[in-house]
CSV table of C-alpha atoms in Angstrom, one decimal:
chain,number,residue,atom,x,y,z
A,1,PHE,CA,65.3,38.1,-86.7
A,2,PHE,CA,64.4,41.1,-84.1
A,3,LEU,CA,66.7,42.7,-82.0
A,4,SER,CA,66.2,46.0,-79.3
A,5,HIS,CA,69.2,48.0,-78.6
A,6,ASN,CA,69.5,51.1,-76.9
A,7,SER,CA,73.4,52.2,-77.1
A,8,PHE,CA,74.1,52.7,-80.6
A,9,GLY,CA,76.7,55.0,-81.1
A,10,GLN,CA,76.1,58.4,-83.0
A,11,LEU,CA,77.1,58.9,-86.6
A,12,SER,CA,79.7,61.3,-85.4
A,13,CYS,CA,81.9,58.5,-83.8
A,14,CYS,CA,83.0,57.8,-87.1
A,15,GLY,CA,83.3,61.3,-89.0
A,16,ASN,CA,82.1,61.4,-92.6
A,17,ALA,CA,82.6,57.6,-93.2
A,18,GLY,CA,78.7,57.8,-93.5
A,19,PHE,CA,78.2,60.9,-95.7
A,20,GLU,CA,76.6,62.6,-93.4
A,21,ASP,CA,78.4,66.0,-94.2
A,22,SER,CA,76.6,65.6,-97.3
A,23,THR,CA,80.7,66.1,-98.9
A,24,TRP,CA,83.1,63.8,-100.0
A,25,THR,CA,85.2,65.2,-96.5
A,26,GLY,CA,87.6,62.3,-95.5
A,27,TRP,CA,86.9,60.0,-98.8
A,28,GLN,CA,89.4,59.6,-101.3
A,29,CYS,CA,88.1,59.0,-104.7
A,30,PHE,CA,89.6,56.9,-108.1
A,31,THR,CA,88.9,56.2,-111.2
A,32,GLY,CA,90.6,53.2,-113.5
A,33,SER,CA,89.7,50.9,-116.3
A,34,ALA,CA,88.1,47.2,-116.5
A,35,PRO,CA,89.0,44.7,-116.4
A,36,THR,CA,92.3,45.2,-113.9
A,37,PRO,CA,92.0,48.4,-113.2
A,38,THR,CA,95.4,50.5,-112.1
A,39,TRP,CA,94.0,53.0,-109.8
A,40,VAL,CA,94.3,57.0,-110.1
A,41,LEU,CA,93.4,59.4,-107.6
A,42,SER,CA,90.7,61.7,-108.9
A,43,GLY,CA,88.6,63.3,-106.5
A,44,PRO,CA,84.7,63.1,-107.1
A,45,ILE,CA,83.8,62.8,-110.3
A,46,THR,CA,80.1,64.2,-110.7
A,47,PRO,CA,79.4,66.2,-114.1
A,48,LEU,CA,75.9,66.0,-113.4
A,49,GLY,CA,76.1,66.6,-110.2
A,50,ASN,CA,75.3,65.1,-106.7
A,51,ASN,CA,71.6,63.3,-105.7
A,52,VAL,CA,71.2,62.2,-109.7
A,53,PRO,CA,70.1,58.5,-109.5
A,54,PRO,CA,71.8,56.2,-111.8
A,55,GLY,CA,69.5,56.3,-114.9
A,56,ALA,CA,70.5,54.1,-118.4
A,57,THR,CA,71.4,56.8,-120.4
A,58,THR,CA,71.2,60.1,-118.0
A,59,ASN,CA,74.1,59.7,-115.7
A,60,ALA,CA,78.1,59.8,-116.4
A,61,ASN,CA,78.7,60.3,-112.8
A,62,SER,CA,81.7,57.8,-111.2
A,63,HIS,CA,81.3,59.2,-107.5
A,64,THR,CA,77.4,60.6,-106.1
A,65,LEU,CA,76.4,61.2,-103.1
A,66,LEU,CA,72.4,60.8,-102.6
A,67,TRP,CA,70.2,62.5,-100.2
A,68,ASN,CA,66.7,62.1,-101.7
A,69,GLN,CA,65.1,58.4,-100.3
A,70,GLY,CA,63.7,56.7,-103.6
A,71,GLN,CA,63.7,53.5,-105.5
A,72,ALA,CA,67.1,52.4,-107.1
A,73,PRO,CA,66.9,52.2,-110.7
A,74,GLY,CA,67.0,48.7,-112.7
A,75,CYS,CA,65.8,46.3,-109.3
A,76,PHE,CA,62.7,44.2,-110.5
A,77,LEU,CA,60.4,41.4,-108.4
A,78,SER,CA,59.4,39.0,-110.6
A,79,THR,CA,56.0,40.8,-110.8
A,80,GLY,CA,57.5,43.5,-112.9
A,81,GLN,CA,57.4,46.1,-109.9
A,82,PRO,CA,60.5,47.4,-108.2
A,83,ASP,CA,61.7,45.5,-105.6
A,84,PRO,CA,61.1,47.8,-102.5
A,85,CYS,CA,64.9,46.3,-101.1
A,86,ALA,CA,66.6,48.2,-103.7
A,87,THR,CA,66.4,51.9,-102.5
A,88,LEU,CA,68.6,54.8,-102.9
A,89,LEU,CA,69.3,55.5,-99.2
A,90,CYS,CA,70.8,52.6,-97.0
A,91,PRO,CA,67.6,51.9,-94.5
A,92,GLY,CA,68.8,52.8,-91.3
A,93,GLY,CA,71.8,54.5,-92.3
A,94,GLY,CA,71.3,58.3,-92.1
A,95,ASN,CA,70.1,60.6,-94.5
A,96,VAL,CA,73.2,60.0,-97.1
A,97,SER,CA,74.4,57.3,-99.1
A,98,ALA,CA,76.8,57.2,-102.3
A,99,VAL,CA,77.0,55.0,-105.5
A,100,ILE,CA,80.0,54.5,-107.4
A,101,GLY,CA,79.7,53.9,-111.2
A,102,ASN,CA,76.7,53.9,-113.1
A,103,THR,CA,74.8,52.3,-115.7
A,104,GLN,CA,76.6,53.3,-118.7
A,105,ASN,CA,79.4,51.2,-120.5
A,106,GLY,CA,82.5,51.8,-121.2
A,107,TYR,CA,85.2,50.2,-119.5
A,108,GLY,CA,84.2,51.8,-116.5
A,109,ALA,CA,85.9,51.4,-112.6
A,110,GLU,CA,85.3,53.4,-109.5
A,111,LYS,CA,87.0,53.0,-106.1
A,112,ILE,CA,86.6,55.3,-102.5
A,113,SER,CA,88.4,54.8,-99.7
A,114,TYR,CA,87.8,56.3,-96.2
A,115,SER,CA,90.5,56.2,-93.4
A,116,LEU,CA,89.0,55.9,-89.7
A,117,PHE,CA,90.7,56.1,-86.7
A,118,VAL,CA,89.6,53.4,-84.2
A,119,ASP,CA,88.2,54.3,-81.2
A,120,SER,CA,85.5,53.0,-78.2
A,121,CYS,CA,82.7,54.8,-79.8
A,122,ASN,CA,83.5,53.4,-83.4
A,123,MET,CA,84.9,50.3,-82.2
A,124,SER,CA,82.1,48.1,-83.6
A,125,PHE,CA,81.7,49.2,-86.8
A,126,TYR,CA,78.9,48.8,-89.8
A,127,TYR,CA,79.0,49.1,-93.1
A,128,SER,CA,76.6,48.5,-95.8
A,129,TYR,CA,76.2,48.4,-99.5
A,130,MET,CA,74.0,47.1,-102.8
A,131,ALA,CA,74.9,46.3,-106.0
A,132,VAL,CA,73.4,46.1,-109.4
A,133,LEU,CA,75.8,44.2,-112.0
A,134,GLU,CA,74.8,43.7,-116.0
A,135,ASP,CA,75.7,40.0,-116.5
A,136,PRO,CA,76.4,39.3,-120.1
A,137,GLY,CA,78.1,35.6,-119.2
A,138,HIS,CA,81.8,36.7,-119.8
A,139,ASP,CA,84.9,34.9,-118.0
A,140,SER,CA,84.7,36.0,-114.2
A,141,LEU,CA,87.7,38.5,-114.9
A,142,ASN,CA,85.7,39.8,-117.5
A,143,GLN,CA,82.5,40.3,-115.5
A,144,PRO,CA,81.3,43.3,-114.0
A,145,ALA,CA,82.4,42.7,-110.1
A,146,PHE,CA,81.8,44.7,-106.3
A,147,MET,CA,84.1,44.4,-103.7
A,148,VAL,CA,84.2,45.7,-100.2
A,149,GLN,CA,87.6,45.6,-98.0
A,150,LEU,CA,88.7,46.3,-94.7
A,151,PHE,CA,92.4,47.3,-94.3
A,152,ASP,CA,94.9,47.8,-90.9
A,153,GLN,CA,96.8,50.6,-90.7
A,154,SER,CA,99.8,48.9,-92.7
A,155,GLY,CA,97.8,48.2,-95.9
A,156,ASN,CA,97.2,44.8,-94.7
A,157,PRO,CA,93.5,43.1,-95.1
A,158,LEU,CA,91.6,42.8,-91.9
A,159,PRO,CA,91.0,39.1,-91.8
A,160,GLY,CA,87.4,37.4,-91.2
A,161,PRO,CA,84.5,37.3,-93.5
A,162,ASN,CA,83.1,40.9,-92.3
A,163,ALA,CA,86.4,42.2,-93.4
A,164,SER,CA,85.3,42.2,-97.0
A,165,TYR,CA,82.7,41.3,-99.5
A,166,TYR,CA,83.5,40.2,-103.4
A,167,VAL,CA,81.6,39.5,-106.1
A,168,ALA,CA,81.5,39.1,-110.2
A,169,VAL,CA,78.5,39.0,-111.4
A,170,GLY,CA,77.2,35.6,-112.7
A,171,TYR,CA,79.9,33.5,-110.3
A,172,ASN,CA,80.3,33.8,-106.6
A,173,ASP,CA,76.5,35.7,-106.8
A,174,SER,CA,74.9,33.9,-104.6
A,175,GLY,CA,72.1,36.1,-102.8
A,176,MET,CA,72.1,38.6,-105.9
A,177,VAL,CA,68.8,38.5,-107.7
A,178,SER,CA,67.9,38.5,-111.4
A,179,ASN,CA,65.7,40.9,-113.1
A,180,PRO,CA,63.0,38.9,-114.8
A,181,THR,CA,63.1,38.4,-118.9
A,182,THR,CA,60.2,41.4,-118.9
A,183,SER,CA,62.2,44.2,-117.6
A,184,PRO,CA,62.5,47.4,-119.7
A,185,TYR,CA,66.0,47.8,-121.4
A,186,PRO,CA,68.3,48.4,-120.1
A,187,TRP,CA,67.9,46.3,-117.0
A,188,THR,CA,67.1,42.8,-118.6
A,189,GLN,CA,70.3,41.4,-118.2
A,190,ALA,CA,71.1,42.8,-114.5
A,191,LYS,CA,71.1,41.3,-111.2
A,192,TYR,CA,70.7,43.1,-108.3
A,193,LEU,CA,71.9,42.3,-104.3
A,194,CYS,CA,69.4,44.1,-102.0
A,195,TRP,CA,71.3,46.3,-99.1
A,196,THR,CA,73.0,44.4,-96.9
A,197,THR,CA,75.2,45.5,-93.5
A,198,LYS,CA,78.0,44.0,-92.3
A,199,GLY,CA,79.3,44.4,-88.5
A,200,ILE,CA,83.2,44.1,-87.4
A,201,ASP,CA,84.5,44.0,-83.9
A,202,LEU,CA,87.5,46.3,-84.5
A,203,SER,CA,88.7,46.6,-81.1
A,204,PRO,CA,91.9,44.8,-82.0
A,205,TYR,CA,92.9,47.8,-83.6
A,206,LEU,CA,91.9,50.4,-80.8
A,207,GLY,CA,94.5,53.4,-81.0
A,208,THR,CA,94.8,52.6,-85.1
A,209,THR,CA,93.8,53.9,-88.2
A,210,ILE,CA,91.8,51.4,-90.4
A,211,SER,CA,90.5,51.9,-94.0
A,212,ILE,CA,87.4,51.1,-95.9
A,213,GLU,CA,87.7,50.6,-99.4
A,214,TYR,CA,84.8,49.8,-102.1
A,215,TRP,CA,85.1,49.4,-105.7
A,216,VAL,CA,83.2,48.6,-108.7
A,217,LYS,CA,84.0,47.8,-112.3
A,218,ASP,CA,82.2,47.7,-115.6
A,219,CYS,CA,82.8,44.4,-117.9
A,220,GLY,CA,86.4,43.9,-119.5
A,221,TYR,CA,85.2,44.2,-123.1
A,222,GLY,CA,83.5,47.7,-122.7
A,223,GLY,CA,80.0,46.6,-123.1
A,224,HIS,CA,78.3,45.9,-119.6
A,225,TRP,CA,78.0,48.3,-117.0
A,226,GLY,CA,78.3,48.4,-112.8
A,227,ALA,CA,77.2,50.4,-110.0
A,228,ALA,CA,77.0,49.8,-106.1
A,229,TYR,CA,75.5,51.9,-103.4
A,230,VAL,CA,77.1,52.3,-100.4
A,231,ASP,CA,77.2,53.7,-96.7
A,232,ALA,CA,79.0,53.2,-93.5
A,233,CYS,CA,78.9,53.6,-89.8
A,234,GLY,CA,79.3,52.9,-85.9
A,235,SER,CA,78.7,51.6,-83.3
A,236,ALA,CA,76.9,49.0,-83.2
A,237,PRO,CA,76.6,46.0,-81.3
A,238,LEU,CA,78.9,43.6,-81.4
A,239,GLY,CA,77.8,39.5,-82.0
A,240,ILE,CA,75.4,40.7,-85.7
A,241,GLY,CA,77.1,39.6,-88.7
A,242,GLU,CA,75.7,40.2,-91.9
A,243,ASN,CA,72.1,41.2,-92.5
A,244,ASN,CA,70.3,41.4,-95.7
A,245,PHE,CA,67.3,43.3,-95.7
A,246,GLY,CA,65.5,40.9,-98.3
A,247,ASN,CA,62.0,42.3,-99.7
A,248,SER,CA,61.4,45.2,-97.0
A,249,SER,CA,63.2,48.4,-96.3
A,250,ALA,CA,61.3,49.0,-93.7
A,251,ILE,CA,63.9,49.6,-90.8
A,252,PHE,CA,63.5,52.3,-88.5
A,253,PRO,CA,64.3,54.5,-86.7
A,254,ASN,CA,67.7,54.9,-87.8
A,255,PRO,CA,70.1,52.1,-86.1
A,256,PHE,CA,72.7,54.5,-85.8
A,257,SER,CA,70.6,56.7,-83.5
A,258,SER,CA,71.0,56.7,-79.3
A,259,SER,CA,68.2,54.3,-79.2
A,260,ALA,CA,66.5,52.0,-81.8
A,261,THR,CA,64.7,49.0,-82.4
A,262,ILE,CA,65.8,47.2,-86.0
A,263,SER,CA,63.9,44.3,-87.5
A,264,PHE,CA,65.9,41.9,-90.0
A,265,SER,CA,64.7,39.7,-92.4
A,266,GLU,CA,67.6,37.8,-92.2
A,267,ASN,CA,70.5,37.1,-89.8
A,268,VAL,CA,73.8,35.2,-91.3
A,269,THR,CA,77.0,34.9,-89.0
């Protein structure tokens, strides 16, 4: 699928929904405990500072901003090489992305939320995500999981397939890639989802405030982890549904700039 379009909205259309301020301005950060988190507003928890990619033993951060492009750890092709679809920054998503969670076990759960006033500039809204979850084979409630959900100003979930996404690894995880058994520790049991972008028409909510939430959690027995990379902005052209970037991250220039040519490897509506 190939698209050429010249009327993409500027990043300023959606405030700091895409983290382009290089801060958490406008975002609320929460923590909880797996398997059924009770969310507590915490502010960003980044004891090791921002721009620290999740590592097997080095990153205890719950909420981290990323602004240096590179390979997300723990995502391998069958050849054993890092999968180029799994980058730290969202392909074409600007200069900054965020990661919630980490690759340390211990009942962790993290959530972030952003409120956006809908106007004609951002009513065609895009958000993006990539997840890396360890799959220990527990029951679905106790598996590492990731979710994104959009809400109206009354807190009701927005309808439609592009208004939410939920995966409990090992269950409803179609599209996730299993690492080869030859992957180095601790990645052998990990599965990952390549960067995926969804577009949603927010025109029915013009003049109101919607919110977007992302959350990720470890397993419910304390021994396995989950992390999710996220980004968001608008406006993008209506009529495009879900775009999974597959094994290619070469999607430039920035599709949220004033003009862009985008090449997606897959389009599913």
